[in-house]
Amino acid sequence: MHPRIEDYALIGDEQTAALVGMDGSVDWLCLPRFDSAACFARLLGDEENGHWRIAPEGADRCTRRAYRPGTLVLDTEWETAEGTVRVTDLMPQRHRAPDVVRVVEGLSGKVTVRSTLRLRFDYGGVVPWVRRSDGHRVAVAGPDSVWLRSEPEVRTWGEDFSTLSEFTVEAGEKVAFVLTWHPSHEPRPPLVDPYKSLRTSVADWERWSARCRYDGPYRDAVVRSLITLKALTYRPTGGIVAAATTSLPEEMGGVRNWDYRYCWLRDSSLTLGALVAAGYHKEAEAWRDWLLRAVAGDPADLQIMYGVAGERRLPEFELPHLTGFGGSAPVRIGNGAVNQLQLDVYGEVMDSLWLARRAGLSPKPHMWSLQSVLLEWLRAQWQQPDEGLWEVRGGRRHFVHSKVMVWVAADRAVRTLEEYADLPGDLSGWRELRDAVHKDVCEKGFDPVRNTFTQYYGSQELDAALLLIPRFGFLPPDDPRVVGTVDAVQAALGHDGFVRRYDTAADTPVDGLPGDEGTFLACSFWLVDALHMTGRTKEARVLFERLVGLANDVGLLAEEYDPVAGRQLGNFPQAFSHIGLVNTALALFGGEKAG
């Protein structure tokens, strides 16, 4: 039986991440970066595409597992007839090279443990050459080199293009494995002490988590979400990837499989707000600085997403040798949506930088001049149709959410000039732009018969992004049009209380794709916010509690949820979902405004 998405836990070193299953197998790991080719790709294929399993001989799923409180260090335990054993998994913060550390500890009895390491570089397609060297197993293929060692050394041999180890542990005994990657043309990096790395990682994560200033209900879920956002951050640049994976399906067996190992501008203002409100100003500044570098240049060239260091070229292609998660093909690398026009990102960038200024983040002298250029381009181009927030592949339209975010861009520029009179800018002209966009949306994007805003001008369809209208201040929460829109979205797009992005079964689906998808977790958190803002706080809190309950046993959320099958869907763990959890908890219980 193929694992479920929620069967996995995350470990990482803030430059890449691995997924560890309930059977003790690392089934996904890209080295050396989030967006590098995977050396373990069983997640999207089978065992022959690479994995690393450590478990008691003959055991299947673990008995229990949990992160150590406030950390990204994972403990997995098996109770067997012979005794109990624990495997502790982590990726220590790297100095030069990425390491995966796995510590096996006997808790009771005497247990035989087996390690099966099957390295397959280039997304499971390349079998490396393996040799012995100075107590290590060394695997090399092209640019990649991986070194494996154990402390103390245990019996290890090669079999069926894999590296196997077998040993016994009694109560109190430990065996640590360290897997280290480096470019094959460079010498082996310095060895890390696995036991010291474990102690240091636990202490570092505990200190970081203790900085969270939220102390309301569901604090553990909030802290876990913040740890997950930290783990999805590419530390050298401050960029935050949308997820650690590619091509986990939005519908089991379907084709809606996308690569999310990049940084989206759409997440920027919601991410910045979450980090600042929770007390993580350093991380917020790093994200703000990544954003400024990424969007620098001609505003006409602004992209919706970038690589972790701000790379612009993210060509999309397919890997036919991988069968996909649960047979959900194709497996895609790169993301063709990078070339789309999405006007909403200008609003999200402007809102982010406005939030950064108001939060007192360290000033950047060039920030306002960049914002001014972006807004001037938007003033000339805002009446174009675009592909919208959801990166549809069914053609451009005048999406209401996109126009609302154009209004947000103008509004934030106006408010900045009103609050900081020393800054240059066309205050009257930008006010006129703001008013013109507002009038346009209210006239063309609102259905007075049904008392709701619509997905795009002239349509009968709805969109969960309309729930953000009060959050960004386009209209006050008590405006009848807002209340009507919240009710309409909840009725039309709700499924068992959760919310879909839009209707994929419409006569003319906007995304141009076959099949369906699950309810979108970020949108469901937006519904909680909208209910709370429109005075339905009791209902909002009930829904929030249900959403928190969808997290897996270690507190992680994917992109979507299937209420019928009762399982998570989409890339995992999903930053957008965890951002939603943090922001909504702060809105409901932390005395913050929604968003």
Coordinates of C-alpha atoms in Angstrom, one line a residue:
M1 CA 0.0 0.0 0.0
H2 CA 1.4 3.4 -1.0
P3 CA 2.0 5.8 1.9
R4 CA -0.3 8.7 2.4
I5 CA 1.1 12.3 2.2
E6 CA 0.3 12.7 5.9
D7 CA 2.5 9.7 6.7
Y8 CA 5.6 11.9 6.3
A9 CA 7.5 14.1 8.6
L10 CA 10.0 16.9 7.7
I11 CA 13.6 17.3 8.6
G12 CA 15.9 20.0 7.2
D13 CA 18.9 22.3 7.5
E14 CA 17.3 25.6 6.2
Q15 CA 18.8 24.9 2.8
T16 CA 17.1 21.7 1.8
A17 CA 14.7 19.2 3.4
A18 CA 13.9 15.5 3.6
L19 CA 10.7 13.6 4.1
V20 CA 10.7 10.7 6.5
G21 CA 7.9 8.1 6.4
M22 CA 6.3 6.2 9.3
D23 CA 8.2 3.1 8.1
G24 CA 11.5 4.9 8.9
S25 CA 12.3 5.6 5.3
V26 CA 13.7 8.8 3.9
D27 CA 11.8 8.9 0.6
W28 CA 12.6 12.4 -0.6
L29 CA 15.8 14.5 -0.4
C30 CA 17.1 17.1 -2.8
L31 CA 20.8 18.0 -2.5
P32 CA 22.3 20.5 -2.0
R33 CA 19.2 22.8 -2.3
F34 CA 15.5 22.6 -2.1
D35 CA 15.3 22.8 -5.9
S36 CA 18.2 20.5 -6.6
A37 CA 17.7 17.0 -8.1
A38 CA 16.6 14.4 -5.6
C39 CA 18.8 11.5 -4.6
F40 CA 15.9 9.8 -2.8
A41 CA 12.7 9.9 -5.0
R42 CA 10.7 6.9 -3.8
L43 CA 8.1 9.5 -2.9
L44 CA 7.3 9.9 -6.6
G45 CA 8.1 6.4 -7.7
D46 CA 9.2 3.2 -5.9
E47 CA 12.1 1.9 -3.9
E48 CA 14.3 1.7 -7.0
N49 CA 14.1 5.4 -7.3
G50 CA 16.1 5.9 -4.1
H51 CA 15.4 5.8 -0.3
W52 CA 17.1 5.2 3.0
R53 CA 15.3 3.1 5.5
I54 CA 16.4 2.4 9.1
A55 CA 14.0 0.1 11.1
P56 CA 14.0 -3.0 13.2
E57 CA 14.3 -6.1 11.0
G58 CA 10.9 -7.3 9.9
A59 CA 9.1 -4.2 11.3
D60 CA 6.6 -2.2 9.3
R61 CA 5.1 1.1 10.5
C62 CA 6.5 2.7 13.7
T63 CA 4.7 2.5 17.0
R64 CA 4.9 6.2 17.6
R65 CA 6.8 9.3 16.5
A66 CA 7.1 12.9 17.5
Y67 CA 9.3 16.0 17.2
R68 CA 11.1 17.0 20.3
P69 CA 9.2 19.9 21.6
G70 CA 10.1 23.2 19.9
T71 CA 12.5 21.5 17.4
L72 CA 12.8 19.9 14.0
V73 CA 14.4 16.8 15.5
L74 CA 12.3 13.7 14.9
D75 CA 12.1 10.7 17.2
T76 CA 10.5 7.5 15.8
E77 CA 10.0 4.4 18.0
W78 CA 9.2 0.8 17.3
E79 CA 8.0 -1.7 19.9
T80 CA 8.9 -5.2 18.9
A81 CA 8.8 -8.7 20.4
E82 CA 12.5 -8.4 21.1
G83 CA 12.4 -4.9 22.6
T84 CA 12.0 -1.2 21.8
V85 CA 14.3 1.0 19.6
R86 CA 14.3 4.7 18.7
V87 CA 15.6 6.4 15.6
T88 CA 16.3 10.1 15.9
D89 CA 16.5 12.0 12.6
L90 CA 17.8 15.5 11.9
M91 CA 19.8 17.6 9.5
P92 CA 22.2 19.8 11.5
Q93 CA 22.6 23.3 10.3
R94 CA 25.4 23.0 7.8
H95 CA 28.8 24.6 7.7
R96 CA 30.1 23.5 4.3
A97 CA 28.1 20.4 3.3
P98 CA 24.6 19.0 4.0
D99 CA 24.4 16.1 6.5
V100 CA 21.7 13.7 7.4
V101 CA 22.2 12.3 10.9
R102 CA 20.3 9.2 12.1
V103 CA 20.9 8.0 15.6
V104 CA 19.6 4.5 16.6
E105 CA 19.2 3.9 20.3
G106 CA 18.1 0.8 22.1
L107 CA 15.4 1.5 24.8
S108 CA 14.7 -2.0 26.0
G109 CA 15.5 -5.6 25.1
K110 CA 17.9 -6.5 22.3
V111 CA 16.7 -5.5 18.8
T112 CA 18.2 -6.2 15.4
V113 CA 18.1 -3.2 13.2
R114 CA 18.7 -2.9 9.4
S115 CA 19.7 0.1 7.3
T116 CA 19.0 0.0 3.6
L117 CA 20.5 2.9 1.6
R118 CA 19.6 3.0 -2.1
L119 CA 21.0 6.2 -3.6
R120 CA 19.7 7.2 -7.0
F121 CA 20.8 10.6 -8.2
D122 CA 19.0 12.9 -10.7
Y123 CA 15.5 12.2 -9.4
G124 CA 15.9 8.4 -9.1
G125 CA 17.4 7.9 -12.5
V126 CA 21.1 7.5 -12.0
V127 CA 22.8 4.6 -10.1
P128 CA 26.1 5.7 -8.5
W129 CA 29.3 3.8 -8.3
V130 CA 30.0 2.9 -4.7
R131 CA 33.4 2.1 -3.1
R132 CA 35.0 1.9 0.3
S133 CA 37.3 4.6 1.6
D134 CA 38.6 5.2 5.1
G135 CA 35.7 3.6 6.9
H136 CA 33.1 5.2 4.6
R137 CA 31.0 4.0 1.7
V138 CA 31.4 6.6 -1.1
A139 CA 28.8 6.9 -3.9
V140 CA 29.7 8.9 -6.9
A141 CA 27.9 9.8 -10.1
G142 CA 28.7 12.8 -12.3
P143 CA 28.6 16.0 -10.1
D144 CA 27.3 14.2 -7.0
S145 CA 29.2 12.5 -4.2
V146 CA 27.8 11.0 -1.0
W147 CA 29.7 9.6 2.0
L148 CA 28.2 7.3 4.5
R149 CA 29.7 6.3 7.8
S150 CA 28.5 4.9 11.2
E151 CA 29.7 5.5 14.7
P152 CA 30.6 2.9 15.9
E153 CA 31.2 1.0 12.7
V154 CA 28.7 -1.8 12.0
R155 CA 28.7 -4.6 9.5
T156 CA 28.0 -3.1 6.1
W157 CA 27.9 -4.6 2.6
G158 CA 26.7 -4.0 -0.9
E159 CA 23.8 -5.9 -2.4
D160 CA 21.4 -5.2 -5.4
F161 CA 22.9 -1.7 -6.0
S162 CA 22.2 -0.8 -2.4
T163 CA 24.3 -0.4 0.8
L164 CA 23.0 -2.6 3.7
S165 CA 23.9 -2.5 7.4
E166 CA 22.8 -4.8 10.2
F167 CA 23.4 -4.6 13.9
T168 CA 21.8 -5.1 17.3
V169 CA 21.2 -2.5 20.0
E170 CA 20.4 -3.1 23.7
A171 CA 19.1 -0.6 26.2
G172 CA 21.4 2.4 26.3
E173 CA 23.4 1.4 23.2
K174 CA 23.6 3.8 20.2
V175 CA 24.7 3.7 16.6
A176 CA 24.8 6.9 14.6
F177 CA 24.8 7.1 10.8
V178 CA 25.9 10.2 9.0
L179 CA 25.3 10.8 5.2
T180 CA 27.1 13.7 3.7
W181 CA 26.9 15.2 0.2
H182 CA 29.4 17.3 -1.6
P183 CA 30.4 18.1 -5.2
S184 CA 32.3 15.1 -6.6
H185 CA 35.2 17.2 -7.8
E186 CA 35.9 18.5 -4.3
P187 CA 37.6 16.8 -1.3
R188 CA 35.5 15.3 1.4
P189 CA 34.3 17.9 3.8
P190 CA 35.2 17.8 7.5
L191 CA 33.4 15.1 9.5
V192 CA 30.6 16.1 11.9
D193 CA 30.1 14.6 15.3
P194 CA 26.6 13.1 15.1
Y195 CA 26.0 13.2 18.9
K196 CA 27.2 16.8 19.3
S197 CA 25.1 17.8 16.2
L198 CA 22.1 16.3 17.9
R199 CA 22.6 18.2 21.1
T200 CA 23.4 21.4 19.3
S201 CA 20.4 21.2 17.0
V202 CA 18.0 20.6 19.9
A203 CA 19.4 23.5 21.8
D204 CA 19.3 25.8 18.8
W205 CA 15.7 25.0 17.9
E206 CA 14.5 25.3 21.5
R207 CA 16.1 28.8 21.7
W208 CA 14.5 29.8 18.4
S209 CA 11.0 28.5 19.3
A210 CA 11.1 30.3 22.7
R211 CA 11.2 33.6 20.9
C212 CA 7.6 33.1 19.7
R213 CA 5.6 35.8 21.5
Y214 CA 2.2 34.2 20.8
D215 CA 0.9 32.7 24.0
G216 CA -2.8 32.0 23.3
P217 CA -4.8 28.8 22.5
Y218 CA -3.2 26.3 20.1
R219 CA 0.2 27.6 20.8
D220 CA 1.8 24.3 20.0
A221 CA 0.2 24.3 16.5
V222 CA 1.4 27.9 16.0
V223 CA 4.9 27.1 17.0
R224 CA 5.0 24.0 14.8
S225 CA 3.8 26.1 11.9
L226 CA 6.5 28.7 12.5
I227 CA 9.2 26.0 12.8
T228 CA 7.9 24.6 9.5
L229 CA 8.2 28.1 7.9
K230 CA 11.7 28.4 9.3
A231 CA 12.6 24.9 7.8
L232 CA 11.3 26.0 4.4
T233 CA 13.5 29.1 4.5
Y234 CA 16.7 29.1 2.3
R235 CA 19.0 30.5 5.0
P236 CA 21.7 32.0 2.7
T237 CA 19.1 34.4 1.0
G238 CA 16.0 34.5 3.2
G239 CA 13.7 33.1 0.5
I240 CA 10.9 30.8 1.6
V241 CA 9.9 28.0 -0.7
A242 CA 6.2 27.2 -1.0
A243 CA 6.8 23.5 -0.2
A244 CA 9.6 21.0 0.1
T245 CA 8.2 18.8 -2.8
T246 CA 7.2 18.7 -6.4
S247 CA 4.2 16.9 -8.0
L248 CA 2.3 15.7 -5.0
P249 CA -1.2 15.5 -6.5
E250 CA -4.1 17.8 -5.9
E251 CA -6.2 14.8 -7.0
M252 CA -5.1 11.2 -6.6
G253 CA -4.4 9.8 -10.0
G254 CA -4.9 13.2 -11.6
V255 CA -2.6 15.5 -13.6
R256 CA -2.7 18.6 -11.3
N257 CA 0.9 18.0 -10.1
W258 CA 3.2 21.0 -9.8
D259 CA 6.6 21.9 -8.6
Y260 CA 6.4 24.1 -5.5
R261 CA 10.1 24.2 -4.5
Y262 CA 10.3 27.9 -5.4
C263 CA 9.5 31.3 -3.8
W264 CA 6.1 32.9 -4.7
L265 CA 5.5 36.6 -4.4
R266 CA 1.9 35.9 -3.6
D267 CA 2.9 34.6 -0.2
S268 CA 5.0 37.7 0.7
S269 CA 2.6 39.9 2.6
L270 CA 0.9 37.1 4.5
T271 CA 4.3 35.6 5.4
L272 CA 5.8 38.9 6.5
G273 CA 2.7 39.6 8.7
A274 CA 2.9 36.2 10.3
L275 CA 6.6 36.6 11.1
V276 CA 6.4 40.1 12.5
A277 CA 3.3 39.4 14.6
A278 CA 4.9 36.3 16.1
G279 CA 8.1 38.2 17.0
Y280 CA 10.5 37.0 14.3
H281 CA 11.8 40.3 13.0
K282 CA 15.1 38.9 11.8
E283 CA 13.4 36.3 9.6
A284 CA 11.0 39.0 8.4
E285 CA 13.9 41.2 7.4
A286 CA 15.6 38.3 5.6
W287 CA 12.4 37.6 3.6
R288 CA 11.9 41.4 2.9
D289 CA 15.5 41.6 1.6
W290 CA 15.0 38.5 -0.6
L291 CA 11.9 40.1 -2.0
L292 CA 13.7 43.4 -2.8
R293 CA 16.5 41.6 -4.6
A294 CA 14.1 39.3 -6.5
V295 CA 11.9 42.1 -7.9
A296 CA 14.7 44.5 -8.7
G297 CA 14.8 45.5 -12.4
D298 CA 12.2 46.5 -15.0
P299 CA 8.8 46.3 -13.4
A300 CA 7.5 44.8 -16.7
D301 CA 9.7 41.8 -15.9
L302 CA 8.2 41.1 -12.5
Q303 CA 7.6 37.4 -12.1
I304 CA 5.2 35.6 -9.8
M305 CA 7.9 33.3 -8.5
Y306 CA 11.7 33.0 -8.3
G307 CA 14.3 30.5 -7.3
V308 CA 15.6 30.4 -3.8
A309 CA 18.4 32.8 -4.6
G310 CA 16.2 34.9 -7.0
E311 CA 16.7 32.9 -10.1
R312 CA 14.3 33.7 -12.9
R313 CA 14.6 30.8 -15.3
L314 CA 12.5 27.9 -13.9
P315 CA 11.7 25.9 -17.1
E316 CA 9.0 23.2 -16.7
F317 CA 9.6 19.6 -17.9
E318 CA 8.4 16.1 -17.1
L319 CA 10.1 13.0 -15.7
P320 CA 8.5 10.0 -17.4
H321 CA 10.7 7.5 -15.5
L322 CA 8.8 8.4 -12.3
T323 CA 5.2 7.0 -12.0
G324 CA 4.1 9.7 -9.6
F325 CA 2.7 9.6 -6.1
G326 CA 0.1 6.9 -6.0
G327 CA 0.3 6.8 -9.8
S328 CA -0.4 10.5 -10.2
A329 CA 1.5 11.5 -13.3
P330 CA 3.1 13.5 -14.8
V331 CA 5.9 14.4 -12.4
R332 CA 6.9 17.9 -13.2
I333 CA 10.2 19.8 -12.5
G334 CA 10.2 23.6 -12.9
N335 CA 7.1 25.6 -13.2
G336 CA 5.7 27.1 -16.4
A337 CA 3.5 29.5 -14.5
V338 CA 6.7 31.6 -14.0
N339 CA 5.9 33.3 -17.3
Q340 CA 2.4 34.3 -16.4
L341 CA 1.1 37.8 -15.8
Q342 CA -0.5 38.0 -12.4
L343 CA -1.3 41.6 -11.5
D344 CA -2.1 40.7 -7.9
V345 CA 1.6 40.2 -7.1
Y346 CA 2.2 43.9 -7.5
G347 CA -0.3 44.5 -4.7
E348 CA 1.3 41.8 -2.5
V349 CA 4.8 43.3 -3.0
M350 CA 3.5 46.8 -2.1
D351 CA 1.6 45.5 0.9
S352 CA 4.7 43.6 2.1
L353 CA 6.9 46.6 1.9
W354 CA 4.3 48.8 3.6
L355 CA 4.1 46.3 6.4
A356 CA 7.8 46.1 6.7
R357 CA 8.1 49.9 7.0
R358 CA 5.3 50.1 9.6
A359 CA 6.9 47.2 11.6
G360 CA 10.1 49.1 12.0
L361 CA 12.3 46.7 10.0
S362 CA 15.7 48.1 9.2
P363 CA 15.3 50.8 6.5
K364 CA 16.4 50.2 2.9
P365 CA 17.1 53.5 1.1
H366 CA 16.2 52.2 -2.4
M367 CA 13.0 50.5 -1.3
W368 CA 10.7 53.5 -2.0
S369 CA 12.1 54.2 -5.4
L370 CA 11.5 50.6 -6.4
Q371 CA 7.9 50.8 -5.1
S372 CA 7.3 54.0 -7.0
V373 CA 8.5 52.4 -10.3
L374 CA 6.3 49.3 -9.7
L375 CA 3.3 51.5 -9.1
E376 CA 3.9 53.7 -12.2
W377 CA 4.0 50.5 -14.3
L378 CA 0.9 49.3 -12.7
R379 CA -0.9 52.5 -13.4
A380 CA -0.4 52.1 -17.1
Q381 CA -1.1 48.3 -17.2
W382 CA -3.8 47.5 -14.6
Q383 CA -6.6 47.2 -17.1
Q384 CA -5.1 44.2 -18.7
P385 CA -6.5 40.7 -18.1
D386 CA -4.2 38.3 -16.4
E387 CA -3.9 34.6 -15.3
G388 CA -4.8 35.4 -11.7
L389 CA -3.8 34.2 -8.3
W390 CA -4.3 30.5 -9.0
E391 CA -2.0 30.5 -12.1
V392 CA -4.8 29.2 -14.4
R393 CA -3.9 27.7 -17.7
G394 CA -7.2 28.4 -19.4
G395 CA -6.5 31.9 -20.6
R396 CA -6.4 35.4 -19.2
R397 CA -9.4 37.1 -17.6
H398 CA -10.2 40.2 -15.6
F399 CA -10.0 38.5 -12.3
V400 CA -11.6 40.4 -9.4
H401 CA -8.9 39.5 -6.9
S402 CA -6.2 40.7 -9.2
K403 CA -7.9 44.1 -9.5
V404 CA -8.5 44.3 -5.8
M405 CA -4.8 43.8 -5.3
V406 CA -4.1 46.6 -7.8
W407 CA -6.2 48.7 -5.5
V408 CA -4.1 47.5 -2.6
A409 CA -0.9 48.6 -4.4
A410 CA -2.2 52.1 -4.9
D411 CA -3.7 52.3 -1.4
R412 CA -0.4 51.3 0.2
A413 CA 1.5 53.9 -1.8
V414 CA -1.0 56.6 -0.9
R415 CA -1.0 55.7 2.8
T416 CA 2.8 55.6 2.8
L417 CA 3.0 59.2 1.4
E418 CA 0.3 60.3 3.9
E419 CA 2.4 58.9 6.8
Y420 CA 5.8 59.8 5.5
A421 CA 5.5 63.2 4.0
D422 CA 9.3 63.4 3.2
L423 CA 9.0 60.7 0.5
P424 CA 8.5 61.8 -3.1
G425 CA 5.5 60.6 -5.1
D426 CA 2.4 61.5 -7.1
L427 CA -0.1 61.5 -4.2
S428 CA -3.0 63.0 -6.1
G429 CA -2.4 60.7 -9.1
W430 CA -2.2 57.6 -7.0
R431 CA -5.3 58.6 -5.2
E432 CA -7.1 58.9 -8.6
L433 CA -5.7 55.4 -9.5
R434 CA -7.0 53.9 -6.3
D435 CA -10.4 55.4 -6.8
A436 CA -10.6 54.3 -10.4
V437 CA -9.7 50.7 -9.6
H438 CA -12.2 50.6 -6.7
K439 CA -15.0 51.9 -9.0
D440 CA -14.1 49.5 -11.7
V441 CA -14.2 46.5 -9.4
C442 CA -17.5 47.5 -7.8
E443 CA -19.1 48.1 -11.1
K444 CA -17.8 45.1 -13.1
G445 CA -16.9 42.5 -10.5
F446 CA -20.0 42.6 -8.4
D447 CA -23.3 40.7 -9.0
P448 CA -26.1 42.8 -7.4
V449 CA -28.7 40.1 -8.0
R450 CA -26.8 37.5 -5.9
N451 CA -25.1 40.2 -3.7
T452 CA -21.6 38.8 -4.2
F453 CA -18.4 39.7 -6.0
T454 CA -17.5 37.2 -8.7
Q455 CA -14.4 35.4 -9.9
Y456 CA -13.8 37.6 -12.9
Y457 CA -15.7 40.4 -14.7
G458 CA -19.0 39.2 -16.1
S459 CA -18.8 35.7 -14.7
Q460 CA -21.2 33.7 -12.6
E461 CA -18.4 31.9 -10.9
L462 CA -17.0 32.5 -7.4
D463 CA -13.4 32.4 -6.0
A464 CA -12.2 31.8 -2.5
A465 CA -9.7 34.7 -3.0
L466 CA -12.8 37.0 -2.7
L467 CA -12.6 36.3 1.1
L468 CA -9.6 38.5 1.2
I469 CA -11.5 41.7 0.3
P470 CA -12.0 42.8 3.9
R471 CA -8.7 41.5 5.0
F472 CA -6.8 43.9 2.7
G473 CA -9.2 46.8 3.4
F474 CA -10.9 47.1 0.0
L475 CA -14.2 47.3 1.8
P476 CA -15.1 47.2 5.5
P477 CA -16.2 43.9 7.0
D478 CA -19.7 45.1 7.8
D479 CA -20.3 46.2 4.2
P480 CA -23.3 44.2 2.9
R481 CA -21.4 43.3 -0.2
V482 CA -18.7 41.7 1.9
V483 CA -21.2 39.8 4.0
G484 CA -22.9 38.6 0.9
T485 CA -19.7 37.5 -0.7
V486 CA -18.7 35.5 2.4
D487 CA -22.0 33.8 2.4
A488 CA -21.9 33.1 -1.3
V489 CA -18.4 31.7 -1.3
Q490 CA -19.2 29.5 1.8
A491 CA -22.3 28.1 0.1
A492 CA -20.9 27.6 -3.4
L493 CA -17.4 26.5 -2.7
G494 CA -17.8 24.9 0.8
H495 CA -17.4 21.2 1.2
D496 CA -17.9 19.8 4.7
G497 CA -17.1 23.2 6.1
F498 CA -13.8 23.6 4.2
V499 CA -13.4 25.7 1.0
R500 CA -12.3 25.0 -2.5
R501 CA -10.5 27.6 -4.5
Y502 CA -13.0 27.7 -7.3
D503 CA -15.4 25.4 -9.2
T504 CA -13.3 23.0 -11.3
A505 CA -16.5 21.4 -12.6
A506 CA -17.9 24.6 -14.1
D507 CA -19.1 24.5 -17.7
T508 CA -16.1 26.7 -18.6
P509 CA -13.5 25.9 -15.9
V510 CA -10.9 28.7 -15.8
D511 CA -7.9 26.5 -15.2
G512 CA -8.2 24.6 -18.5
L513 CA -7.3 21.3 -16.8
P514 CA -9.2 18.0 -16.4
G515 CA -10.1 16.5 -13.1
D516 CA -10.8 17.9 -9.7
E517 CA -8.9 18.9 -6.5
G518 CA -9.4 19.0 -2.8
T519 CA -10.4 21.8 -0.5
F520 CA -7.7 24.4 -0.2
L521 CA -6.4 24.8 3.4
A522 CA -5.2 28.4 3.0
C523 CA -8.6 29.4 1.7
S524 CA -10.3 27.6 4.6
F525 CA -8.3 29.7 7.0
W526 CA -9.3 32.8 5.0
L527 CA -12.9 31.8 5.6
V528 CA -12.2 31.7 9.3
D529 CA -10.8 35.2 9.1
A530 CA -13.7 36.4 7.1
L531 CA -16.3 34.9 9.5
H532 CA -14.4 36.5 12.5
M533 CA -14.2 39.9 10.8
T534 CA -17.9 39.8 10.0
G535 CA -18.9 39.1 13.5
R536 CA -19.3 35.3 13.4
T537 CA -16.4 34.6 15.8
K538 CA -18.0 31.5 17.4
E539 CA -18.4 29.9 14.0
A540 CA -14.9 30.9 13.0
R541 CA -13.4 29.3 16.1
V542 CA -15.2 26.0 15.5
L543 CA -13.9 25.9 11.9
F544 CA -10.4 26.9 13.0
E545 CA -10.3 24.0 15.5
R546 CA -11.4 21.6 12.7
L547 CA -8.6 22.9 10.5
V548 CA -5.9 22.5 13.1
G549 CA -7.2 18.9 13.6
L550 CA -6.4 18.1 9.9
A551 CA -2.6 18.3 10.7
N552 CA -0.9 15.0 10.7
D553 CA 0.5 13.3 13.9
V554 CA 3.5 15.7 13.9
G555 CA 1.6 18.8 13.1
L556 CA 2.2 19.2 9.4
L557 CA -0.3 20.4 6.7
A558 CA -0.2 19.8 3.0
E559 CA -1.8 22.2 0.4
E560 CA -5.2 20.6 0.3
Y561 CA -7.6 18.2 2.0
D562 CA -10.0 15.7 0.6
P563 CA -13.0 15.6 2.9
V564 CA -14.5 12.5 1.2
A565 CA -11.3 10.3 1.5
G566 CA -10.2 12.0 4.6
R567 CA -6.6 12.6 3.4
Q568 CA -4.2 15.4 2.7
L569 CA -3.4 16.3 -0.9
G570 CA -0.9 18.5 -2.7
N571 CA 2.7 19.5 -2.0
F572 CA 3.9 19.0 1.6
P573 CA 4.4 20.6 4.0
Q574 CA 2.8 23.7 2.4
A575 CA 4.0 27.1 3.6
F576 CA 0.7 28.8 2.6
S577 CA -1.3 26.5 4.9
H578 CA 1.0 27.1 7.9
I579 CA 1.0 30.8 7.2
G580 CA -2.8 30.7 7.3
L581 CA -2.8 28.8 10.6
V582 CA -0.4 31.4 12.2
N583 CA -2.2 34.4 11.0
T584 CA -5.6 33.1 11.9
A585 CA -4.6 32.1 15.4
L586 CA -3.2 35.6 15.9
A587 CA -6.5 37.1 14.6
L588 CA -8.7 34.9 16.7
F589 CA -6.8 34.8 20.0
G590 CA -3.8 37.1 19.8
G591 CA -5.4 40.5 19.7
E592 CA -4.2 41.0 16.1
K593 CA -6.3 42.1 13.2
A594 CA -6.8 39.3 10.6
G595 CA -3.8 39.2 8.3

